[in-house]
Amino acid sequence: MTALPAGYTLARDVALRPRNTFRIDARARWFATVHDAQSLSALLEERDVRSLPLLVLGQGSNVLFADPWFEGLVVHLVCDGLRVLQDSPGEHAAVRVEAAHDWDRLVDRTLRLGMRGLENLALIPGQVGAAPIQNIGAYGVEVGEFITAVFAFDRVLHSMVRLEAADCGFGYRDSLFKREPDRRIVVAVELRLPRDAATRLEYAGLHEELVAMCAAPTPLNVATAVRRIRRRKLPDPAEIGNAGSFFKNPVVPLDLAVALREQHPALPTYPAGDGHQRKLSAAWLIAEAGWRGFREGDAGISAQHALVLVNHGAATGAQLLAVARRVAESVEANFGVRLEPEPRIVGATF
Ligand code: FAD
Ligand code: EPU
């Protein structure tokens, strides 16, 4: 390892297995740990790495390494400060959070400071810097609603930039950052959080969970309920390798959704887009096609939740990807609906 006074350390041939929640055995040619985001420019100019492909890696909870060798530079940020920029009692608070801050810890900290909004997003794994990449969402809320600006190092402009929320192209599990991967290294996120806002309990099952807990739920109660539901529904990466939902819920034209519902009345569908589209439950389609609990070697589909691709131990990224492709082909053959993967696939295309 080369230790530099420059705000980062650079190591060669680094194991990525402890750094991805699929627990895929992969290695990177170079791995940079960045303590000071201002040093990114110097890091990317380093002779050994400047012409290599780049991958920004947070906690690795939404990546699948399809190839066991990454012939490039992995950039991992470790700056995790939080600063309250402005606070108007009874109105809003503005906070700036550095990229490496743990997401769930941020949810907890802001709620304890009396700031609302992030409670429905409790227990999503990952760093704050990754939150805008796919505009993380859960239980009827998306982070893009609260982001005012994203600060990033832009590799094309070779400078730090501030992107206003309106310029981030946030959509369902989508953003400008996801469409141009690794062009911008997110170094901090600015959020505007209401101090006084109604709780949002529309997502199926959330209200019911709270009724059993308390009469007038606070945002902290909502976060507790969300955590409970998530622990029940989703396999825990500490116990079995996974990256949460492997596929996005497909958004299809309204007439296709209506036709599918006529054939399959139990298929859950949700509003999407401008009313001419509907979002379908990918989990239901996959389960209905018979894949729930499927296992071949150590690669499979969770028996707990059909949307979760799992590594029972020693599956390679290629084996996991092969199962995911078969699932998608089977859903397309059965229902005429194409599934798109949600996580970043490194070293292959879907
Ligand atoms: P990584 O997995 O390390 O990276 C993901 C992508 O973001 C990669 O393309 C990476 O290059 C890029 N990236 C990461 N950090 C940066 C940065 N600083 N700058 C630029 N690019 C960056 N997601 C949801 O939306 N909702 C959920 O409910 C949800 N539930 C999950 C449950 C489980 C059990 C798991 C394992 C995952 C779940 N996810 C969910 C997915 C995941 O938690 C999120 O996508 C999270 O934001 C990923 O954070 P990370 O730090 O692990 O990012
Ligand atoms: N369902 C099945 N079989 C299953 C699981 C679910 O048929 O094995 C059906 C049920 O009818 C259920 C419906 O699917 O009512 C929806 O299930 P769930 O509430 O678990 O939500 P989801 O659509 O499967 C999405 C997100 C999750 C997020 C939850 C809660 C996507 C791709 N996934 O899952 O996000 O936590 O809603 O908001 O949008 C992630 O992105 O990694 C992730 C976990």
PDB file of C-alpha atoms and ligand atoms in Angstrom, residues 61-62 120 124-125 134 136-141 172-173 203-204 229-230 233-234 243-249 266-268 270 279-288 292 302-308 342, ligand 2:
ATOM      1  CA  SER A  61     -25.335  -3.042  -1.443  1.00  0.00           C
ATOM      2  CA  ASN A  62     -26.450  -2.422  -5.020  1.00  0.00           C
ATOM      3  CA  ASN A 120     -40.182   5.799   5.534  1.00  0.00           C
ATOM      4  CA  ILE A 124     -32.106   1.026   3.503  1.00  0.00           C
ATOM      5  CA  PRO A 125     -28.448  -0.071   3.422  1.00  0.00           C
ATOM      6  CA  GLN A 134     -30.948   5.490  -7.969  1.00  0.00           C
ATOM      7  CA  ILE A 136     -33.645   5.427  -3.209  1.00  0.00           C
ATOM      8  CA  GLY A 137     -37.252   4.822  -2.329  1.00  0.00           C
ATOM      9  CA  ALA A 138     -39.443   2.786  -0.016  1.00  0.00           C
ATOM     10  CA  TYR A 139     -42.872   2.805   1.583  1.00  0.00           C
ATOM     11  CA  GLY A 140     -44.242   5.532  -0.681  1.00  0.00           C
ATOM     12  CA  VAL A 141     -41.338   8.016  -0.384  1.00  0.00           C
ATOM     13  CA  TYR A 172     -38.273   5.787 -10.130  1.00  0.00           C
ATOM     14  CA  ARG A 173     -34.939   4.108  -9.224  1.00  0.00           C
ATOM     15  CA  TYR A 203     -48.100   2.070   1.570  1.00  0.00           C
ATOM     16  CA  ALA A 204     -49.956  -1.206   2.068  1.00  0.00           C
ATOM     17  CA  ILE A 229     -41.699  -4.771   8.134  1.00  0.00           C
ATOM     18  CA  ARG A 230     -38.387  -4.765   6.287  1.00  0.00           C
ATOM     19  CA  LYS A 233     -39.992  -9.274   4.448  1.00  0.00           C
ATOM     20  CA  LEU A 234     -36.418  -9.024   3.188  1.00  0.00           C
ATOM     21  CA  ALA A 243     -28.686  -6.666  -3.019  1.00  0.00           C
ATOM     22  CA  GLY A 244     -32.349  -6.132  -2.132  1.00  0.00           C
ATOM     23  CA  SER A 245     -34.690  -6.065  -5.127  1.00  0.00           C
ATOM     24  CA  PHE A 246     -32.780  -7.342  -8.139  1.00  0.00           C
ATOM     25  CA  PHE A 247     -35.347  -6.081 -10.652  1.00  0.00           C
ATOM     26  CA  LYS A 248     -37.242  -2.819 -10.876  1.00  0.00           C
ATOM     27  CA  ASN A 249     -41.017  -3.001 -10.834  1.00  0.00           C
ATOM     28  CA  ALA A 266     -54.295 -10.992  -8.222  1.00  0.00           C
ATOM     29  CA  LEU A 267     -51.422  -9.108  -9.944  1.00  0.00           C
ATOM     30  CA  PRO A 268     -50.694  -5.994  -7.809  1.00  0.00           C
ATOM     31  CA  TYR A 270     -49.703   0.775  -8.813  1.00  0.00           C
ATOM     32  CA  LYS A 279     -46.320  -0.121 -12.380  1.00  0.00           C
ATOM     33  CA  LEU A 280     -46.547  -3.899 -11.928  1.00  0.00           C
ATOM     34  CA  SER A 281     -45.268  -5.976  -9.030  1.00  0.00           C
ATOM     35  CA  ALA A 282     -42.177  -7.750 -10.363  1.00  0.00           C
ATOM     36  CA  ALA A 283     -42.151  -9.973  -7.258  1.00  0.00           C
ATOM     37  CA  TRP A 284     -45.623 -11.257  -8.104  1.00  0.00           C
ATOM     38  CA  LEU A 285     -44.700 -11.957 -11.754  1.00  0.00           C
ATOM     39  CA  ILE A 286     -41.540 -13.835 -10.707  1.00  0.00           C
ATOM     40  CA  ALA A 287     -43.330 -15.840  -8.009  1.00  0.00           C
ATOM     41  CA  GLU A 288     -46.165 -16.669 -10.427  1.00  0.00           C
ATOM     42  CA  ARG A 292     -39.559 -18.173  -5.670  1.00  0.00           C
ATOM     43  CA  SER A 302     -35.045 -15.950  -2.151  1.00  0.00           C
ATOM     44  CA  ALA A 303     -37.818 -18.113  -0.716  1.00  0.00           C
ATOM     45  CA  GLN A 304     -38.705 -15.085   1.450  1.00  0.00           C
ATOM     46  CA  HIS A 305     -39.134 -12.515  -1.349  1.00  0.00           C
ATOM     47  CA  ALA A 306     -39.282 -13.342  -5.059  1.00  0.00           C
ATOM     48  CA  LEU A 307     -37.594 -10.081  -6.121  1.00  0.00           C
ATOM     49  CA  VAL A 308     -34.374 -10.898  -4.301  1.00  0.00           C
ATOM     50  CA  GLU A 342     -31.955  -2.517 -10.488  1.00  0.00           C
TER      51      GLU A 342
HETATM   52  N1  EPU B   2     -45.160 -10.126  -3.661  1.00  0.00           N
HETATM   53  C1  EPU B   2     -45.280 -11.385  -4.195  1.00  0.00           C
HETATM   54  N2  EPU B   2     -44.308 -12.317  -3.939  1.00  0.00           N
HETATM   55  C2  EPU B   2     -43.230 -12.026  -3.156  1.00  0.00           C
HETATM   56  C3  EPU B   2     -43.111 -10.737  -2.600  1.00  0.00           C
HETATM   57  C4  EPU B   2     -44.090  -9.788  -2.886  1.00  0.00           C
HETATM   58  O1  EPU B   2     -46.229 -11.693  -4.900  1.00  0.00           O
HETATM   59  O2  EPU B   2     -42.385 -12.911  -2.964  1.00  0.00           O
HETATM   60  C5  EPU B   2     -46.194  -9.118  -3.986  1.00  0.00           C
HETATM   61  C6  EPU B   2     -47.147  -8.922  -2.828  1.00  0.00           C
HETATM   62  O3  EPU B   2     -48.455  -8.913  -3.346  1.00  0.00           O
HETATM   63  C7  EPU B   2     -46.816  -7.553  -2.294  1.00  0.00           C
HETATM   64  C8  EPU B   2     -46.254  -6.840  -3.517  1.00  0.00           C
HETATM   65  O4  EPU B   2     -45.596  -7.873  -4.259  1.00  0.00           O
HETATM   66  O5  EPU B   2     -47.932  -6.910  -1.804  1.00  0.00           O
HETATM   67  C9  EPU B   2     -45.266  -5.741  -3.179  1.00  0.00           C
HETATM   68  O6  EPU B   2     -44.232  -6.290  -2.338  1.00  0.00           O
HETATM   69  P1  EPU B   2     -43.342  -5.351  -1.412  1.00  0.00           P
HETATM   70  O7  EPU B   2     -44.189  -4.496  -0.539  1.00  0.00           O
HETATM   71  O8  EPU B   2     -42.298  -6.200  -0.770  1.00  0.00           O
HETATM   72  O9  EPU B   2     -42.673  -4.347  -2.438  1.00  0.00           O
HETATM   73  P2  EPU B   2     -41.862  -4.589  -3.781  1.00  0.00           P
HETATM   74  O10 EPU B   2     -42.611  -3.907  -4.879  1.00  0.00           O
HETATM   75  O11 EPU B   2     -41.542  -6.006  -3.991  1.00  0.00           O
HETATM   76  C10 EPU B   2     -40.548  -2.364  -3.567  1.00  0.00           C
HETATM   77  C11 EPU B   2     -39.131  -1.906  -3.725  1.00  0.00           C
HETATM   78  C12 EPU B   2     -38.337  -2.184  -2.465  1.00  0.00           C
HETATM   79  C13 EPU B   2     -38.974  -1.414  -1.327  1.00  0.00           C
HETATM   80  C14 EPU B   2     -40.423  -1.875  -1.168  1.00  0.00           C
HETATM   81  C15 EPU B   2     -41.165  -1.041  -0.146  1.00  0.00           C
HETATM   82  C16 EPU B   2     -38.593  -1.976  -6.066  1.00  0.00           C
HETATM   83  C17 EPU B   2     -37.872  -2.686  -7.148  1.00  0.00           C
HETATM   84  N3  EPU B   2     -38.525  -2.547  -4.861  1.00  0.00           N
HETATM   85  O12 EPU B   2     -40.522  -3.770  -3.447  1.00  0.00           O
HETATM   86  O13 EPU B   2     -37.021  -1.695  -2.650  1.00  0.00           O
HETATM   87  O14 EPU B   2     -38.284  -1.607  -0.125  1.00  0.00           O
HETATM   88  O15 EPU B   2     -41.123  -1.728  -2.413  1.00  0.00           O
HETATM   89  O16 EPU B   2     -41.392   0.232  -0.670  1.00  0.00           O
HETATM   90  O17 EPU B   2     -39.174  -0.939  -6.309  1.00  0.00           O
HETATM   91  C18 EPU B   2     -34.840  -2.255  -3.409  1.00  0.00           C
HETATM   92  O18 EPU B   2     -34.980  -1.349  -4.239  1.00  0.00           O
HETATM   93  O19 EPU B   2     -33.790  -2.931  -3.301  1.00  0.00           O
HETATM   94  C19 EPU B   2     -35.952  -2.544  -2.501  1.00  0.00           C
HETATM   95  C20 EPU B   2     -35.911  -3.507  -1.577  1.00  0.00           C
END
